[in-house]
Amino acid sequence: MNIASWLETWGDSNVLAMSGALVGFIFGLAAQRTRFCARAAVVECCEGRTGDRFSVWWLAFGAGLVGVQALVMAGGLKPADARYIALPGSISGAVLGGLFFGAGMILTRGCASRLLILSANGNLRALLAGLVFAVTVQASIAGWLAPLRQAMAAWWPIDGGPGRDLLHLTGLGATGGVVLALLALGTGFYFFFKTHQRRWGLALGSIITGLTIALGWGLTQAVAANSFEPVQIQSLSFSSASAEMLMRVLSSATAPSLGFDAGLLPATFAGSLLGAVVGGDFKFEGFKTENKLGHYLIGAVLMGFGAVLAGGCTVGAGMTGGAVFSLTAWLTLIAIWLGAGLSWRIHRSMGWQI
Amino acid sequence: MAMAQWVETYGQGTVLAAGGGLIGLSFGFWAQRSRFCLRAAVIEFWHRRFGEKLSVWLLAFASAVIGVQLLVLLGWLDTGSARQISAKGSISGAWIGGLLFGVGMVMTRGCASRLLVLSANGNLRALLSGLIFAVTAQAALGGALSPLRTHISSWWTVEGGAPRDLLALAGVDHWAGLAMGGLWLAAALFFALRSPQRSVWMWLGGMGAGLSVAAAWGFSQWVAAESFDPVQIQGLTFSGPSAEWLMRVLHWPAPALGFDFGLMPGVFVGSLIGALLGRDWKLEGFSDGYSMRRYIGGAILMGFGSMLAGGCAVGAGVTGGAIFALTAWLSLVGMWLGAGLTDRWLDGGASAKPTALPAEGFKRP
C-alpha cells in the first residue's frame, strides 16, 4: 500500500476528501440506476408485498453487511473504533429519532440520500426538501434545536464500548456477525430473484450500492492506520455531511476542514447526475397538481431533527452503522421502519394523499 | 428622556430588539394591508398603467423621505453617521447588485420584504424563496459567494462621507431634501387620485410603511444618543437581518441581540395580524416545475444582489433613498431597470394584465 506516501504528498484531509468522492460517486451512480430507496421499500413492505423496490434495498443491505464483515475478518476494519460503537450514545435518541425520521421520509417521498440523488435528476421538490433538511440538521447539531435534541437523548443514554456492540451483547461474536450477514445476503438474493427473475444488471447494481459502505469503511480505516493524526473512521452518511456542506457555503470563517464528508456529497450528486444522463432520466420536475409543499416542509424538518437525534439517516445509521452491528444503529433502523410504516398506514387510513 | 434609563435597566441590545419588534410590527401590518410591493409598482410603471401599486410605493417612499428629512431638520437624526453614507461604498456593486435584485424580484414575484410579508399570510412559496434568499445572502456576506461579491464591489469604489451623500454632492441642505420629498409626495398624490382602485388602506398603508422606515432611523438614533456603547443607526432592511436570523438558528454562539433581531419576527407578526383582519390568510404552494425554477433562480439573484447593493428593495430603495445615499439611489435605479427588462423578456408583459397578476402560475390548494 502506498497510502502512507499519498498522505505525505497530498495531506490527510485531501486524501480523505478524495476517498469520500470516490465512494460517493459510485454510490450515487449505482443508487440512481437501481432506484435504491428505503422509503419505497418500507411502503411495499407495509402493503404486505416484497416487490421490486424492497428486494433491491434488502439485497444492497445484505451486500453491505457481507462486505463490511468480510473486511472485518480480513483485518481491514476495527468496528470498535467506529463512532457508532466507541462513543457514548442514546437508546431514547435512536428510537425517537428513527421514528421521526421514518415519519418524515414518508412525507418528503424519499429519505435523505434519495433526496440528494433525485435533486441531481432535476427534481426541484427534492432539492428544496434537501435544503430544509440540511438547515434542520445544522440547527439540531449546533443551533436552536440542539437543546431539545440533547434533552431527548439524555432520557436513556448508553456508554460507548462493548455495550453498544450488538455482537458482543448477544454473545454471537465475529463469526455470528458473518453468519447473520450471509443470511441477509441470502434472503436478499431470494427476494430479488423472486421478483426480478434474471435481471443480473440490476442485481449487480444493488450489490455495488451495498458494497460502497464497505469501501468507505475500508478507505478511512486505511487512512487512519497510516496517518499520524487521529482520523475518524467512517462511511456513507448524509445527514451530518449535508449540514457540513451548508455551513461551508454559508460561512468561510468557521468552515470545517476538508474530510470524507466534503467529497461525499458533491460526488454523490455527480454520480447520480451521470446516471440520469446515461439513462435519460434527467427532467426538471416541480410541484405539480396538488399542493404538497406543506408535506415536504414538515417531512424535511422531521427527518432532519430525527437524523441528528438518531445519529444518522437510513444510509448513515441503517446501513453504515448496521453493518458494524451497532446496537443504536439497529434500533434506529427498526424505528425508521416502524415510524415510516405507521405514518404510511395513518395516511392511508385517513385518506390523506401523499 | 426615559431612554437612558431603559438602556441602563434592560441593556442596549434588548431595547434595540424591542424597538425593532415594534417598528417591524407596524411595517408588517401596513405593508400587508396596502400590498406594498416594489415589484408590482415597477411593472405598473413600465406598462404605463399607473395604478394602486405605484401609488402605494410612491406614498411610502415620499413619507419616508419627508419623515427622515424632518427628523434631520429637527436635529433628531444625523444621516452622516449612517452606514450607507459614512462607510466606503461601491458604485459597481450598487449598479450590478441593483440590476440583479431587480431581475430576481420579477422572477420570484416579490422582493425580500414582500416575501416575508407573504410568508406570514400562509404563502409557502414565499417562505421557501425567503429561505433560499437568506442562504444566498449569508453565503454572499461571509461564505462561498463572498469573494465574488468583494471582487465586483472593488471595480469602482466610492469613499465614505460627502462623496456618498447626494445632498452634499448637489451642494444643498436638508431643506432641499424635504422639498424633494414634497415633490415625490406630489407625484404620489397625482397617481393616487387617478388610481382606479383606491381604498383607505392604500393611503394609510403606504404612509404607515414609509413612516415606519423613518421611525426606525429616529429610534436607532435615539438609542445611539443615550447609550454609552457605540450603536449603528439604521433604518429598515431585510437582507442583513434574514442572514443574521439564519445563522442564529443554525449556529451557536449566536450574534448579539440588536434591532434586526426584533425586526424580522415583528414584521411577520404584523403581517399575520393584517392578514387575519383582512381575511387574507390562505395556505398556498407551488403548482408546477417551471414556476419553481423561476422562484429558486430569482431568490438566489435577489440574495446575492442585495448583499452586493447593500440592501434590498426596502433597505437600499426606501431606507437608503430617504437619507439620500448615492449608492442607494443607484441601486434603486438598477432595480427599476432590471425588473422592467426582465418583465419584458420573461413574461412578455403578460403580468401587466390585472387579472393575470395574482393567479398566473399559481394554483389554489
PDB file of C-alpha atoms in Angstrom, chain B residues 143-297:
ATOM      1  CA  GLY B 143     -19.444  32.387   2.734  1.00  0.00           C
ATOM      2  CA  ALA B 144     -18.725  30.821  -0.615  1.00  0.00           C
ATOM      3  CA  LEU B 145     -20.014  33.766  -2.691  1.00  0.00           C
ATOM      4  CA  SER B 146     -18.201  36.390  -0.637  1.00  0.00           C
ATOM      5  CA  PRO B 147     -15.027  36.529  -2.819  1.00  0.00           C
ATOM      6  CA  LEU B 148     -17.143  37.166  -5.923  1.00  0.00           C
ATOM      7  CA  ARG B 149     -19.052  39.928  -4.141  1.00  0.00           C
ATOM      8  CA  THR B 150     -15.913  41.718  -2.925  1.00  0.00           C
ATOM      9  CA  HIS B 151     -14.399  41.370  -6.389  1.00  0.00           C
ATOM     10  CA  ILE B 152     -17.358  43.023  -8.135  1.00  0.00           C
ATOM     11  CA  SER B 153     -17.503  45.707  -5.438  1.00  0.00           C
ATOM     12  CA  SER B 154     -13.838  46.560  -5.971  1.00  0.00           C
ATOM     13  CA  TRP B 155     -14.298  47.580  -9.617  1.00  0.00           C
ATOM     14  CA  TRP B 156     -15.482  51.093  -8.779  1.00  0.00           C
ATOM     15  CA  THR B 157     -15.496  52.235  -5.185  1.00  0.00           C
ATOM     16  CA  VAL B 158     -16.513  55.497  -3.582  1.00  0.00           C
ATOM     17  CA  GLU B 159     -15.161  56.988  -0.368  1.00  0.00           C
ATOM     18  CA  GLY B 160     -17.468  57.438   2.595  1.00  0.00           C
ATOM     19  CA  GLY B 161     -18.707  60.834   3.731  1.00  0.00           C
ATOM     20  CA  ALA B 162     -19.673  63.656   1.415  1.00  0.00           C
ATOM     21  CA  PRO B 163     -18.943  61.744  -1.852  1.00  0.00           C
ATOM     22  CA  ARG B 164     -21.715  59.279  -0.950  1.00  0.00           C
ATOM     23  CA  ASP B 165     -24.185  61.931   0.176  1.00  0.00           C
ATOM     24  CA  LEU B 166     -26.370  63.107  -2.709  1.00  0.00           C
ATOM     25  CA  LEU B 167     -27.390  66.308  -0.884  1.00  0.00           C
ATOM     26  CA  ALA B 168     -23.751  67.191  -0.224  1.00  0.00           C
ATOM     27  CA  LEU B 169     -22.833  66.354  -3.823  1.00  0.00           C
ATOM     28  CA  ALA B 170     -25.548  68.663  -5.076  1.00  0.00           C
ATOM     29  CA  GLY B 171     -24.441  71.308  -2.603  1.00  0.00           C
ATOM     30  CA  VAL B 172     -27.849  71.717  -0.965  1.00  0.00           C
ATOM     31  CA  ASP B 173     -29.053  71.280   2.613  1.00  0.00           C
ATOM     32  CA  HIS B 174     -31.772  69.168   4.153  1.00  0.00           C
ATOM     33  CA  TRP B 175     -34.484  71.733   3.383  1.00  0.00           C
ATOM     34  CA  ALA B 176     -33.893  70.799  -0.245  1.00  0.00           C
ATOM     35  CA  GLY B 177     -34.196  67.168   0.794  1.00  0.00           C
ATOM     36  CA  LEU B 178     -37.537  67.954   2.373  1.00  0.00           C
ATOM     37  CA  ALA B 179     -38.630  69.761  -0.785  1.00  0.00           C
ATOM     38  CA  MET B 180     -37.577  66.742  -2.796  1.00  0.00           C
ATOM     39  CA  GLY B 181     -39.760  64.615  -0.527  1.00  0.00           C
ATOM     40  CA  GLY B 182     -42.609  67.027  -1.172  1.00  0.00           C
ATOM     41  CA  LEU B 183     -42.091  66.570  -4.902  1.00  0.00           C
ATOM     42  CA  TRP B 184     -42.366  62.793  -4.512  1.00  0.00           C
ATOM     43  CA  LEU B 185     -45.464  63.255  -2.393  1.00  0.00           C
ATOM     44  CA  ALA B 186     -46.998  65.394  -5.128  1.00  0.00           C
ATOM     45  CA  ALA B 187     -46.271  62.641  -7.651  1.00  0.00           C
ATOM     46  CA  ALA B 188     -47.777  60.095  -5.260  1.00  0.00           C
ATOM     47  CA  LEU B 189     -50.921  62.169  -4.837  1.00  0.00           C
ATOM     48  CA  PHE B 190     -51.138  62.691  -8.589  1.00  0.00           C
ATOM     49  CA  PHE B 191     -51.189  58.959  -9.279  1.00  0.00           C
ATOM     50  CA  ALA B 192     -53.152  58.010  -6.181  1.00  0.00           C
ATOM     51  CA  LEU B 193     -56.030  60.320  -7.019  1.00  0.00           C
ATOM     52  CA  ARG B 194     -56.200  58.885 -10.525  1.00  0.00           C
ATOM     53  CA  SER B 195     -55.852  55.268  -9.418  1.00  0.00           C
ATOM     54  CA  PRO B 196     -58.877  53.183 -10.371  1.00  0.00           C
ATOM     55  CA  GLN B 197     -58.887  51.038  -7.210  1.00  0.00           C
ATOM     56  CA  ARG B 198     -58.484  53.488  -4.357  1.00  0.00           C
ATOM     57  CA  SER B 199     -59.049  52.431  -0.806  1.00  0.00           C
ATOM     58  CA  VAL B 200     -58.392  53.827   2.598  1.00  0.00           C
ATOM     59  CA  TRP B 201     -55.785  51.116   3.161  1.00  0.00           C
ATOM     60  CA  MET B 202     -53.792  52.380   0.211  1.00  0.00           C
ATOM     61  CA  TRP B 203     -53.421  55.783   1.854  1.00  0.00           C
ATOM     62  CA  LEU B 204     -52.909  54.592   5.399  1.00  0.00           C
ATOM     63  CA  GLY B 205     -50.785  51.595   4.483  1.00  0.00           C
ATOM     64  CA  GLY B 206     -48.464  53.405   2.103  1.00  0.00           C
ATOM     65  CA  MET B 207     -47.809  56.223   4.543  1.00  0.00           C
ATOM     66  CA  GLY B 208     -47.593  53.839   7.501  1.00  0.00           C
ATOM     67  CA  ALA B 209     -44.953  51.715   5.786  1.00  0.00           C
ATOM     68  CA  GLY B 210     -42.928  54.774   4.824  1.00  0.00           C
ATOM     69  CA  LEU B 211     -43.161  56.346   8.270  1.00  0.00           C
ATOM     70  CA  SER B 212     -42.042  53.036   9.835  1.00  0.00           C
ATOM     71  CA  VAL B 213     -38.781  53.444   7.919  1.00  0.00           C
ATOM     72  CA  ALA B 214     -38.368  56.966   9.288  1.00  0.00           C
ATOM     73  CA  ALA B 215     -39.286  55.703  12.768  1.00  0.00           C
ATOM     74  CA  ALA B 216     -36.516  53.103  12.563  1.00  0.00           C
ATOM     75  CA  TRP B 217     -33.956  55.805  11.762  1.00  0.00           C
ATOM     76  CA  GLY B 218     -35.229  58.020  14.550  1.00  0.00           C
ATOM     77  CA  PHE B 219     -35.405  55.230  17.109  1.00  0.00           C
ATOM     78  CA  SER B 220     -31.906  53.882  16.492  1.00  0.00           C
ATOM     79  CA  GLN B 221     -30.511  57.420  16.623  1.00  0.00           C
ATOM     80  CA  TRP B 222     -32.315  57.963  19.912  1.00  0.00           C
ATOM     81  CA  VAL B 223     -30.760  54.816  21.392  1.00  0.00           C
ATOM     82  CA  ALA B 224     -27.366  55.769  19.979  1.00  0.00           C
ATOM     83  CA  ALA B 225     -27.542  59.190  21.587  1.00  0.00           C
ATOM     84  CA  GLU B 226     -28.478  57.832  25.009  1.00  0.00           C
ATOM     85  CA  SER B 227     -26.209  54.819  25.065  1.00  0.00           C
ATOM     86  CA  PHE B 228     -22.596  54.709  26.212  1.00  0.00           C
ATOM     87  CA  ASP B 229     -21.637  51.991  23.749  1.00  0.00           C
ATOM     88  CA  PRO B 230     -21.482  52.779  20.041  1.00  0.00           C
ATOM     89  CA  VAL B 231     -24.764  51.960  18.278  1.00  0.00           C
ATOM     90  CA  GLN B 232     -25.012  51.775  14.497  1.00  0.00           C
ATOM     91  CA  ILE B 233     -28.022  53.833  13.427  1.00  0.00           C
ATOM     92  CA  GLN B 234     -30.137  52.111  10.806  1.00  0.00           C
ATOM     93  CA  GLY B 235     -33.467  52.046   9.034  1.00  0.00           C
ATOM     94  CA  LEU B 236     -35.435  49.031   7.886  1.00  0.00           C
ATOM     95  CA  THR B 237     -33.668  46.434   5.790  1.00  0.00           C
ATOM     96  CA  PHE B 238     -34.266  42.746   5.213  1.00  0.00           C
ATOM     97  CA  SER B 239     -31.190  41.222   3.605  1.00  0.00           C
ATOM     98  CA  GLY B 240     -28.822  41.531   6.558  1.00  0.00           C
ATOM     99  CA  PRO B 241     -31.409  40.562   9.191  1.00  0.00           C
ATOM    100  CA  SER B 242     -32.542  37.456   7.306  1.00  0.00           C
ATOM    101  CA  ALA B 243     -28.932  36.272   7.001  1.00  0.00           C
ATOM    102  CA  GLU B 244     -28.389  37.036  10.685  1.00  0.00           C
ATOM    103  CA  TRP B 245     -31.517  35.123  11.643  1.00  0.00           C
ATOM    104  CA  LEU B 246     -30.452  32.128   9.575  1.00  0.00           C
ATOM    105  CA  MET B 247     -27.108  31.974  11.359  1.00  0.00           C
ATOM    106  CA  ARG B 248     -28.824  32.499  14.712  1.00  0.00           C
ATOM    107  CA  VAL B 249     -30.995  29.427  14.139  1.00  0.00           C
ATOM    108  CA  LEU B 250     -28.136  27.362  12.739  1.00  0.00           C
ATOM    109  CA  HIS B 251     -25.217  28.090  14.926  1.00  0.00           C
ATOM    110  CA  TRP B 252     -24.240  28.716  18.469  1.00  0.00           C
ATOM    111  CA  PRO B 253     -22.929  31.148  19.739  1.00  0.00           C
ATOM    112  CA  ALA B 254     -25.439  33.456  18.105  1.00  0.00           C
ATOM    113  CA  PRO B 255     -24.705  37.101  17.280  1.00  0.00           C
ATOM    114  CA  ALA B 256     -25.638  39.688  19.917  1.00  0.00           C
ATOM    115  CA  LEU B 257     -29.211  40.941  20.186  1.00  0.00           C
ATOM    116  CA  GLY B 258     -29.987  44.072  18.232  1.00  0.00           C
ATOM    117  CA  PHE B 259     -32.517  45.936  16.160  1.00  0.00           C
ATOM    118  CA  ASP B 260     -32.512  43.236  13.454  1.00  0.00           C
ATOM    119  CA  PHE B 261     -33.334  40.530  15.993  1.00  0.00           C
ATOM    120  CA  GLY B 262     -36.710  42.075  16.732  1.00  0.00           C
ATOM    121  CA  LEU B 263     -37.390  43.311  13.225  1.00  0.00           C
ATOM    122  CA  MET B 264     -37.996  40.016  11.395  1.00  0.00           C
ATOM    123  CA  PRO B 265     -40.499  38.461  13.831  1.00  0.00           C
ATOM    124  CA  GLY B 266     -42.121  41.868  14.247  1.00  0.00           C
ATOM    125  CA  VAL B 267     -42.805  42.161  10.526  1.00  0.00           C
ATOM    126  CA  PHE B 268     -44.014  38.569  10.418  1.00  0.00           C
ATOM    127  CA  VAL B 269     -46.484  39.086  13.267  1.00  0.00           C
ATOM    128  CA  GLY B 270     -47.615  42.449  11.915  1.00  0.00           C
ATOM    129  CA  SER B 271     -48.344  40.921   8.545  1.00  0.00           C
ATOM    130  CA  LEU B 272     -50.110  37.987  10.180  1.00  0.00           C
ATOM    131  CA  ILE B 273     -52.369  40.371  12.109  1.00  0.00           C
ATOM    132  CA  GLY B 274     -53.081  42.251   8.896  1.00  0.00           C
ATOM    133  CA  ALA B 275     -53.925  39.022   7.089  1.00  0.00           C
ATOM    134  CA  LEU B 276     -56.224  37.831   9.849  1.00  0.00           C
ATOM    135  CA  LEU B 277     -58.013  41.184   9.984  1.00  0.00           C
ATOM    136  CA  GLY B 278     -58.423  41.276   6.229  1.00  0.00           C
ATOM    137  CA  ARG B 279     -59.159  37.550   5.929  1.00  0.00           C
ATOM    138  CA  ASP B 280     -56.251  37.086   3.507  1.00  0.00           C
ATOM    139  CA  TRP B 281     -54.725  34.094   5.261  1.00  0.00           C
ATOM    140  CA  LYS B 282     -54.510  31.143   2.907  1.00  0.00           C
ATOM    141  CA  LEU B 283     -52.073  28.245   2.527  1.00  0.00           C
ATOM    142  CA  GLU B 284     -50.506  28.283  -0.916  1.00  0.00           C
ATOM    143  CA  GLY B 285     -47.818  26.211  -2.593  1.00  0.00           C
ATOM    144  CA  PHE B 286     -46.246  25.654  -5.985  1.00  0.00           C
ATOM    145  CA  SER B 287     -48.209  24.381  -8.922  1.00  0.00           C
ATOM    146  CA  ASP B 288     -45.584  23.407 -11.478  1.00  0.00           C
ATOM    147  CA  GLY B 289     -41.905  22.846 -12.132  1.00  0.00           C
ATOM    148  CA  TYR B 290     -41.447  25.936 -14.242  1.00  0.00           C
ATOM    149  CA  SER B 291     -42.525  28.314 -11.510  1.00  0.00           C
ATOM    150  CA  MET B 292     -40.237  26.513  -9.063  1.00  0.00           C
ATOM    151  CA  ARG B 293     -37.217  27.071 -11.290  1.00  0.00           C
ATOM    152  CA  ARG B 294     -38.204  30.714 -11.527  1.00  0.00           C
ATOM    153  CA  TYR B 295     -38.593  31.123  -7.791  1.00  0.00           C
ATOM    154  CA  ILE B 296     -35.331  29.380  -6.933  1.00  0.00           C
ATOM    155  CA  GLY B 297     -33.331  31.336  -9.520  1.00  0.00           C
TER     156      GLY B 297
END
